[in-house]
Amino acid sequence: MTTTADSGVRQRTRRAILEAAASVWARDFSASLGDIADRADVSRSTLHRYFPERQALIDALLIDSQARLGEAWNGALAVSSTAMETVENIMGAIVDLADQILFLFSDPTRFVGNPHWTSDDDDGLLDLIRAAQRDGELDPDIDPTFAMSVMYALIYVTAESVAAGTLPRHKAAETAVRIFRHGVSPRE
Amino acid sequence: MTTTADSGVRQRTRRAILEAAASVWARDFSASLGDIADRADVSRSTLHRYFPERQALIDALLIDSQARLGEAWNGALAVSSTAMETVENIMGAIVDLADQILFLFSDPTRFVGNPHWTSDDDDGLLDLIRAAQRDGELDPDIDPTFAMSVMYALIYVTAESVAAGTLPRHKAAETAVRIFRHGVSPRE
DNA sequence: TGAAAATGAGACATTGCTGTGTCATTATCG
DNA sequence: CGATAATGACACAGCAATGTCTCATTTTCA
């Protein structure tokens, strides 16, 4: 065997398929593997060589998306001081991962029972939200879980609007953060 | 002929199927007709008697959802004076229509080409949002379409939280409206 | 260049959803 | 009660997606 590690070619093909899957499934999870193969400029045969079953591709995309969100998460942590600032930076960093966000959160029920679907990220985020409430930067009357849902929802619609062209990409992060904090009211 | 109009029984069955379809398809549009029949406590045979083809059910649900949103819309209009107040009342009124909201707006691309898919409701709401912007109650820098997306997203997470028990129902409308206007920042 | 790796094209059986139909059973109402 | 409406339980064919396989071709790299 050639020692191991997949060749560069294989890595590139694998990435192309994952990107295509995120792009297609973000908008229509019922899309067929043939659609994804087409988007990836790859034959269905090749797709099946990399991911023998549909579920294998779903799992791989799940893991890959979470990994990329994790990077964004850590990057945001590294440059933040206060809890609210961390929340804001996470929202900002994550907006660039529109396809992954849409895939992960547009219908989380599709992952129930999936061993790779953990709510650890949620726990960390909930802690941050509670900290922000103690700091007086986030309304303590709002349930932390609900605040998190609002956050995800805003990230989701922001990503969606960027994908739809309604919202310029460079304004996405700032817009999401500002509405999260201050709603749609005019700046004073 | 039995004179007329469908018996009360038929109306009830029809409603049960529409409710089930909204509930199921709101979360997973690729769900099968069998899933919907189960949710409606009806056999697949019966479902096909009411809606011969899948597309017929989609169309009927589209029309029904639009009609119910329209009622909420008119009810809100009747008791509102300013544009922003109308927007708020609409949000409050349609929190109970979460399934219909998600079905209609989570992926509008599925209706392209459908003769029943008009964006009139959107247009009306967009006009209201623009009016609120002129009134100085809504940030003019926010794209109206995006503001509308935010509105729907908040309505959905609010309804979802009510269903999950995170948020008491009687606080739902007020919470959605407040976050829409002022975000999650503490009240001053 | 030549071997190995990677891919494309296609055949094939399987599976699940759909749409159609029949027949028996239950519910509704005059 | 009795007739009709409404439903449930199947059976069946058609179809698209899936998963497995083989074989020819192209690409990569030593």
mmCIF file of C-alpha atoms (C1' of nucleotides) in Angstrom, chain A residues 10 13-14 16-18 20-21 25 32-58, chain C residues 7-8, chain D residues 18-20:
data_model
loop_
_atom_site.group_PDB
_atom_site.id
_atom_site.type_symbol
_atom_site.label_atom_id
_atom_site.label_comp_id
_atom_site.label_asym_id
_atom_site.label_seq_id
_atom_site.Cartn_x
_atom_site.Cartn_y
_atom_site.Cartn_z
ATOM 1 C CA ARG A 10 -8.709 12.101 -2.923
ATOM 2 C CA THR A 13 -12.557 15.117 -4.422
ATOM 3 C CA ARG A 14 -13.819 14.507 -0.926
ATOM 4 C CA ALA A 16 -15.734 18.908 -3.490
ATOM 5 C CA ILE A 17 -18.409 16.396 -2.576
ATOM 6 C CA LEU A 18 -18.818 17.793 0.929
ATOM 7 C CA ALA A 20 -21.639 20.251 -2.968
ATOM 8 C CA ALA A 21 -23.661 18.379 -0.374
ATOM 9 C CA TRP A 25 -28.829 20.066 1.076
ATOM 10 C CA SER A 32 -30.849 13.064 -4.455
ATOM 11 C CA LEU A 33 -27.250 11.871 -4.439
ATOM 12 C CA GLY A 34 -27.297 12.310 -8.181
ATOM 13 C CA ASP A 35 -27.975 16.010 -7.737
ATOM 14 C CA ILE A 36 -25.041 16.300 -5.371
ATOM 15 C CA ALA A 37 -22.764 14.357 -7.672
ATOM 16 C CA ASP A 38 -23.698 16.709 -10.497
ATOM 17 C CA ARG A 39 -23.001 19.773 -8.356
ATOM 18 C CA ALA A 40 -19.631 18.313 -7.395
ATOM 19 C CA ASP A 41 -18.804 17.555 -11.043
ATOM 20 C CA VAL A 42 -18.366 13.949 -10.133
ATOM 21 C CA SER A 43 -20.093 10.765 -11.214
ATOM 22 C CA ARG A 44 -22.506 9.045 -8.890
ATOM 23 C CA SER A 45 -20.111 6.095 -8.910
ATOM 24 C CA THR A 46 -17.333 8.196 -7.474
ATOM 25 C CA LEU A 47 -19.595 9.667 -4.846
ATOM 26 C CA HIS A 48 -20.495 6.172 -3.718
ATOM 27 C CA ARG A 49 -16.824 5.247 -3.514
ATOM 28 C CA TYR A 50 -16.223 8.027 -1.017
ATOM 29 C CA PHE A 51 -19.498 7.678 0.846
ATOM 30 C CA PRO A 52 -20.942 4.192 0.382
ATOM 31 C CA GLU A 53 -24.326 5.117 1.779
ATOM 32 C CA ARG A 54 -26.335 8.272 1.908
ATOM 33 C CA GLN A 55 -26.107 8.210 5.678
ATOM 34 C CA ALA A 56 -22.317 8.143 5.483
ATOM 35 C CA LEU A 57 -22.336 11.405 3.566
ATOM 36 C CA ILE A 58 -24.776 12.944 6.011
ATOM 37 C "C1'" DT C 7 -12.776 8.122 -12.325
ATOM 38 C "C1'" DG C 8 -16.821 7.527 -15.649
ATOM 39 C "C1'" DT D 18 -30.396 3.822 -3.665
ATOM 40 C "C1'" DG D 19 -26.745 0.537 -3.304
ATOM 41 C "C1'" DT D 20 -23.702 -2.930 -5.652
#
